[in-house]
């Protein structure tokens, strides 16, 4: 029987019902809820410290008008980070490997930044389409190019997240399959392959964290241009 490596990216089904909603809801159930006590435990303290530091670093170059997005960006970062990390566990599913989900997150946030810029400072927002000092013959060409680059931004956000996670999962499965096949034939080579698999798993954990941060960071840069 031929093995299809892309079966791992199919939305899980149970009794004919898709489990995508459960996969999206599960990460929020794993985080501890804030308590009403004066002194929190270590897990709550670490969680609060991480959120505060991330929000502070993310919103540092943005003016006060963009600080209203702090809660939204922090929630999105924790959501994407949880989905990416949980997808590395055995017998789990990574919803962020679906381009439809990533585009569903990227397009509304990008569109919100564009609408805010057009509402608050339309002249400045439209000025990004034509750099200062452009020669007259190049004005129509540059306007078309900048407009295309503006509309490509949400596509780049969604495709970047999908491609990085999909490539990592495929590579891990390929190397794991190779180690399983080589184990009875060449144990030494299989052991070296398992060591490579361990290193690749550590790299994929870093990629899962970095991609979640890059997704939110690019959104904050888009917001910075429009506030």
CSV table of C-alpha atoms in Angstrom, one decimal:
chain,number,residue,atom,x,y,z
A,1,UNK,CA,0.0,0.0,0.0
A,2,UNK,CA,1.4,3.4,-1.0
A,3,UNK,CA,1.9,5.9,1.8
A,4,UNK,CA,0.5,9.4,1.2
A,5,UNK,CA,2.6,11.9,3.2
A,6,UNK,CA,0.0,14.6,2.7
A,7,UNK,CA,-2.7,12.6,4.7
A,8,UNK,CA,-1.4,14.3,7.8
A,9,UNK,CA,-2.6,17.7,6.6
A,10,UNK,CA,-6.2,16.5,6.0
A,11,UNK,CA,-8.8,17.9,8.4
A,12,UNK,CA,-9.5,15.2,11.0
A,13,UNK,CA,-13.0,13.6,10.9
A,14,UNK,CA,-14.9,11.7,13.5
A,15,UNK,CA,-18.2,10.0,12.6
A,16,UNK,CA,-18.3,12.2,9.5
A,17,UNK,CA,-17.9,15.5,11.5
A,18,UNK,CA,-14.8,17.7,11.0
A,19,UNK,CA,-12.8,18.3,14.2
A,20,UNK,CA,-11.3,21.6,13.1
A,21,UNK,CA,-13.4,23.5,15.6
A,22,UNK,CA,-12.1,21.2,18.4
A,23,UNK,CA,-8.5,21.7,17.2
A,24,UNK,CA,-9.0,25.5,17.3
A,25,UNK,CA,-10.6,25.5,20.7
A,26,UNK,CA,-8.3,23.0,22.5
A,27,UNK,CA,-5.3,25.4,23.0
A,28,UNK,CA,-7.4,27.8,25.0
A,29,UNK,CA,-8.3,25.1,27.5
A,30,UNK,CA,-4.7,24.4,28.3
A,31,UNK,CA,-3.9,27.9,29.6
A,32,UNK,CA,-4.4,28.5,33.3
A,33,UNK,CA,-7.1,31.0,34.2
A,34,UNK,CA,-6.1,34.1,36.3
A,35,UNK,CA,-7.1,33.8,39.9
A,36,UNK,CA,-8.4,36.3,42.3
A,37,UNK,CA,-5.6,35.8,44.8
A,38,UNK,CA,-3.0,38.5,45.5
A,39,UNK,CA,-0.1,36.1,44.8
A,40,UNK,CA,-0.2,34.0,41.7
A,41,UNK,CA,1.5,30.6,41.2
A,42,UNK,CA,4.6,30.2,39.1
A,43,UNK,CA,2.8,29.2,35.9
A,44,UNK,CA,0.5,32.3,36.0
A,45,UNK,CA,3.5,34.5,36.8
A,46,UNK,CA,5.5,33.1,33.9
A,47,UNK,CA,2.6,33.5,31.6
A,48,UNK,CA,1.9,37.1,32.6
A,49,UNK,CA,5.6,38.0,32.3
A,50,UNK,CA,5.8,36.5,28.8
A,51,UNK,CA,2.7,38.4,27.6
A,52,UNK,CA,3.9,41.7,29.1
A,53,UNK,CA,7.4,41.4,27.5
A,54,UNK,CA,6.0,40.4,24.1
A,55,UNK,CA,3.5,43.2,24.1
A,56,UNK,CA,6.1,45.7,25.2
A,57,UNK,CA,8.6,44.7,22.5
A,58,UNK,CA,5.9,44.5,19.8
A,59,UNK,CA,4.3,47.8,20.4
A,60,UNK,CA,7.5,49.7,21.1
A,61,UNK,CA,7.8,51.4,17.7
A,62,UNK,CA,4.1,52.1,17.4
A,63,UNK,CA,2.5,55.3,18.6
A,64,UNK,CA,-0.2,55.5,21.2
A,65,UNK,CA,-3.0,55.0,18.7
A,66,UNK,CA,-1.7,51.6,17.8
A,67,UNK,CA,-1.5,50.5,21.4
A,68,UNK,CA,-5.3,49.7,21.2
A,69,UNK,CA,-4.3,46.6,19.3
A,70,UNK,CA,-2.2,45.2,22.2
A,71,UNK,CA,-4.8,42.7,23.4
A,72,UNK,CA,-5.6,41.5,19.9
A,73,UNK,CA,-2.0,41.0,18.9
A,74,UNK,CA,-1.1,39.2,22.2
A,75,UNK,CA,-4.1,36.9,21.8
A,76,UNK,CA,-3.2,36.1,18.2
A,77,UNK,CA,0.4,35.4,19.1
A,78,UNK,CA,-0.5,33.0,21.9
A,79,UNK,CA,-3.2,31.4,19.6
A,80,UNK,CA,-0.8,30.8,16.8
A,81,UNK,CA,2.1,29.7,19.1
A,82,UNK,CA,-0.2,27.1,20.8
A,83,UNK,CA,-1.5,25.7,17.5
A,84,UNK,CA,2.0,25.4,16.1
A,85,UNK,CA,3.5,23.8,19.1
A,86,UNK,CA,0.6,21.3,19.8
A,87,UNK,CA,0.8,20.2,16.2
A,88,UNK,CA,4.2,18.7,16.8
A,89,UNK,CA,2.9,16.2,19.3
A,90,UNK,CA,2.0,12.7,18.1
A,91,UNK,CA,-1.5,12.0,17.0
A,92,UNK,CA,-2.4,15.7,16.7
A,93,UNK,CA,-3.4,18.0,13.9
A,94,UNK,CA,-1.9,21.4,13.1
A,95,UNK,CA,-4.7,23.7,11.9
A,96,UNK,CA,-2.1,26.3,10.7
A,97,UNK,CA,-1.0,24.0,7.9
A,98,UNK,CA,-4.3,24.9,6.2
A,99,UNK,CA,-4.0,27.8,3.9
A,100,UNK,CA,-7.7,28.6,4.3
A,101,UNK,CA,-7.3,29.2,8.1
A,102,UNK,CA,-4.1,31.3,7.7
A,103,UNK,CA,-5.7,33.4,5.0
A,104,UNK,CA,-8.8,33.8,7.2
A,105,UNK,CA,-6.6,35.3,9.8
A,106,UNK,CA,-4.3,37.4,7.5
A,107,UNK,CA,-6.9,39.0,5.3
A,108,UNK,CA,-9.1,40.6,8.0
A,109,UNK,CA,-6.2,41.9,10.0
A,110,UNK,CA,-4.5,43.3,7.0
A,111,UNK,CA,-7.7,44.9,5.7
A,112,UNK,CA,-8.3,46.4,9.1
A,113,UNK,CA,-4.9,48.2,9.0
A,114,UNK,CA,-5.6,49.5,5.5
A,115,UNK,CA,-9.1,50.8,6.5
A,116,UNK,CA,-7.6,52.5,9.6
A,117,UNK,CA,-5.0,54.2,7.4
A,118,UNK,CA,-7.5,55.3,4.8
A,119,UNK,CA,-9.8,56.7,7.5
A,120,UNK,CA,-7.3,58.5,9.7
A,121,UNK,CA,-4.7,59.7,7.2
A,122,UNK,CA,-5.7,59.0,3.6
A,123,UNK,CA,-3.1,61.3,2.1
A,124,UNK,CA,-0.3,59.6,3.9
A,125,UNK,CA,-1.6,56.1,3.1
A,126,UNK,CA,-2.0,56.9,-0.6
A,127,UNK,CA,1.5,58.4,-0.5
A,128,UNK,CA,3.0,55.0,0.0
A,129,UNK,CA,1.9,54.1,-3.5
A,130,UNK,CA,4.2,56.7,-5.0
A,131,UNK,CA,7.7,57.3,-3.5
A,132,UNK,CA,8.9,60.9,-3.4
A,133,UNK,CA,11.1,62.0,-6.2
A,134,UNK,CA,9.8,59.5,-8.8
A,135,UNK,CA,10.5,60.5,-12.4
A,136,UNK,CA,7.3,61.3,-14.3
A,137,UNK,CA,7.5,58.5,-16.9
A,138,UNK,CA,7.7,55.9,-14.1
A,139,UNK,CA,4.7,57.2,-12.1
A,140,UNK,CA,2.0,54.9,-13.6
A,141,UNK,CA,4.3,51.8,-13.4
A,142,UNK,CA,5.3,52.4,-9.8
A,143,UNK,CA,1.6,53.0,-8.8
A,144,UNK,CA,0.7,49.6,-10.3
A,145,UNK,CA,3.6,47.8,-8.7
A,146,UNK,CA,3.0,49.3,-5.2
A,147,UNK,CA,-0.7,48.5,-5.5
A,148,UNK,CA,0.1,44.9,-6.4
A,149,UNK,CA,2.6,44.7,-3.5
A,150,UNK,CA,-0.1,46.1,-1.1
A,151,UNK,CA,-2.6,43.4,-2.1
A,152,UNK,CA,0.0,40.6,-2.0
A,153,UNK,CA,0.7,41.3,1.7
A,154,UNK,CA,-2.1,39.1,3.1
A,155,UNK,CA,-1.2,36.3,0.6
A,156,UNK,CA,2.4,36.4,1.7
A,157,UNK,CA,1.4,36.2,5.4
A,158,UNK,CA,-0.8,33.2,4.9
A,159,UNK,CA,1.5,31.3,2.5
A,160,UNK,CA,4.6,32.0,4.6
A,161,UNK,CA,3.0,30.4,7.7
A,162,UNK,CA,1.5,27.5,5.7
A,163,UNK,CA,4.7,26.7,3.7
A,164,UNK,CA,7.1,26.7,6.7
A,165,UNK,CA,4.9,24.5,8.8
A,166,UNK,CA,4.0,22.1,6.0
A,167,UNK,CA,7.6,21.7,4.9
A,168,UNK,CA,8.8,21.0,8.4
A,169,UNK,CA,6.1,18.4,9.0
A,170,UNK,CA,6.8,16.7,5.7
A,171,UNK,CA,10.6,16.6,6.4
A,172,UNK,CA,10.0,15.1,9.8
A,173,UNK,CA,7.7,12.4,8.5
A,174,UNK,CA,10.2,11.6,5.6
A,175,UNK,CA,13.1,11.2,8.0
A,176,UNK,CA,11.1,9.2,10.5
A,177,UNK,CA,9.9,6.9,7.8
A,178,UNK,CA,13.5,6.4,6.6
A,179,UNK,CA,14.7,5.6,10.1
A,180,UNK,CA,11.9,3.1,10.6
A,181,UNK,CA,12.7,1.3,7.3
A,182,UNK,CA,16.5,1.3,7.9
A,183,UNK,CA,16.3,0.0,11.5
A,184,UNK,CA,16.2,-3.7,10.6
A,185,UNK,CA,18.5,-3.3,7.7
A,186,UNK,CA,21.3,-0.9,8.8
A,187,UNK,CA,20.9,-0.2,12.6
A,188,UNK,CA,23.9,2.2,12.6
A,189,UNK,CA,22.5,4.3,9.8
A,190,UNK,CA,19.1,4.2,11.4
A,191,UNK,CA,20.6,5.5,14.7
A,192,UNK,CA,22.3,8.4,12.8
A,193,UNK,CA,19.0,9.1,11.1
A,194,UNK,CA,17.2,9.2,14.5
A,195,UNK,CA,19.8,11.7,15.8
A,196,UNK,CA,19.1,13.9,12.7
A,197,UNK,CA,15.4,13.5,13.4
A,198,UNK,CA,15.9,14.8,17.0
A,199,UNK,CA,17.8,17.8,15.8
A,200,UNK,CA,15.2,18.5,13.1
A,201,UNK,CA,12.4,18.3,15.7
A,202,UNK,CA,14.2,20.9,17.8
A,203,UNK,CA,14.6,23.1,14.7
A,204,UNK,CA,10.9,22.7,14.0
A,205,UNK,CA,10.0,23.8,17.5
A,206,UNK,CA,12.0,26.9,16.9
A,207,UNK,CA,10.3,27.4,13.5
A,208,UNK,CA,6.9,27.1,15.1
A,209,UNK,CA,7.7,29.8,17.6
A,210,UNK,CA,9.4,32.1,15.1
A,211,UNK,CA,6.7,31.9,12.5
A,212,UNK,CA,4.0,32.8,15.0
A,213,UNK,CA,6.0,35.8,16.1
A,214,UNK,CA,6.8,36.8,12.5
A,215,UNK,CA,3.1,36.7,11.6
A,216,UNK,CA,2.2,39.1,14.3
A,217,UNK,CA,5.3,41.2,13.8
A,218,UNK,CA,4.4,41.9,10.1
A,219,UNK,CA,0.9,42.8,11.1
A,220,UNK,CA,2.3,45.3,13.6
A,221,UNK,CA,4.5,46.8,10.9
A,222,UNK,CA,1.5,47.1,8.6
A,223,UNK,CA,-0.3,48.9,11.4
A,224,UNK,CA,2.6,51.2,12.1
A,225,UNK,CA,2.4,52.4,8.5
A,226,UNK,CA,-1.2,53.4,8.9
A,227,UNK,CA,-1.4,55.0,12.4
